[in-house]
Amino acid sequence: MKRVLVIGGYGGFGAKIVRLAAREGFHVIVAGRNLAKAAAFCADADKSRFEPLALDRETLTAADIAETGAWAVVDAAGPWQGYDYRLPRA
């Protein structure tokens, strides 16, 4: 099963992406700065499809992304205005 990392996955926009990805058959890593919020989001879901992860995009590195085994990465954390290209380059 392919893994998708969704940064900001427990927020309003991210949660919609997470649910859609799970319905499409992906294992979704629900990531954000607050592990408790990510875990609470995942608690009501099929545990075989969701995985909580504490992760901050401000300090995220390419090695951090590689360690998740993600096939794709979605940044839904926002706000995006004025945000640099460090994460896409990772």
XYZ file of C-alpha atoms in Angstrom:
90
model
C 0.000 0.000 0.000
C 1.435 3.399 -0.957
C 2.007 5.865 1.866
C 1.054 9.546 1.664
C 2.389 12.113 4.132
C -0.056 14.969 4.768
C 1.498 17.818 6.736
C -1.290 19.628 8.563
C -3.417 16.534 8.081
C -5.669 17.110 11.078
C -6.605 20.688 10.117
C -9.667 21.735 8.137
C -8.182 21.493 4.641
C -5.732 18.700 5.476
C -8.432 16.479 6.974
C -10.357 16.542 3.689
C -7.233 15.453 1.805
C -6.501 12.721 4.368
C -9.994 11.248 4.108
C -9.944 11.338 0.311
C -6.519 9.661 0.158
C -7.694 6.915 2.528
C -10.819 6.311 0.437
C -8.562 5.957 -2.606
C -6.630 3.186 -0.842
C -3.566 4.988 0.501
C -2.025 4.597 3.946
C -2.036 8.182 5.238
C 0.489 9.652 7.640
C -1.375 12.441 9.444
C 1.376 14.851 10.453
C 1.569 18.136 12.293
C 3.274 19.902 15.149
C 0.872 18.465 17.729
C 1.049 14.678 18.069
C -1.983 14.623 20.390
C -4.146 16.296 17.729
C -2.858 13.944 15.022
C -3.501 10.921 17.246
C -7.001 12.140 18.141
C -7.821 12.539 14.459
C -6.569 9.015 13.743
C -8.334 7.468 16.765
C -11.724 7.554 15.059
C -10.402 6.031 11.860
C -9.382 2.660 10.486
C -6.000 2.204 12.161
C -4.686 0.238 9.191
C -5.059 3.337 6.988
C -4.009 6.182 9.311
C -0.836 6.903 11.259
C -0.203 9.990 13.435
C 3.179 11.703 13.346
C 4.647 14.762 15.087
C 6.380 16.813 12.435
C 7.057 20.539 11.959
C 7.482 21.762 8.407
C 9.686 24.610 9.644
C 12.413 22.144 10.632
C 11.597 19.329 8.207
C 14.451 17.861 6.153
C 14.619 15.541 3.173
C 15.865 12.824 5.532
C 12.768 13.270 7.725
C 10.531 12.797 4.689
C 12.494 9.771 3.484
C 12.210 8.190 6.934
C 8.397 8.149 6.639
C 8.552 6.016 3.503
C 6.024 8.326 1.867
C 5.336 7.931 -1.834
C 3.882 11.468 -1.952
C 3.885 14.524 0.314
C 1.085 17.080 0.664
C 1.634 20.348 2.549
C -1.773 21.370 3.878
C -0.452 23.244 6.915
C -0.891 26.788 5.550
C -0.613 29.672 5.444
C 1.273 29.496 2.181
C 1.722 33.195 1.406
C 5.332 34.144 1.767
C 6.415 30.574 2.463
C 9.746 29.650 0.892
C 10.486 26.624 -1.300
C 12.483 24.665 1.308
C 9.836 21.944 1.735
C 9.208 21.364 -1.993
C 12.958 21.182 -2.546
C 13.325 18.579 0.223
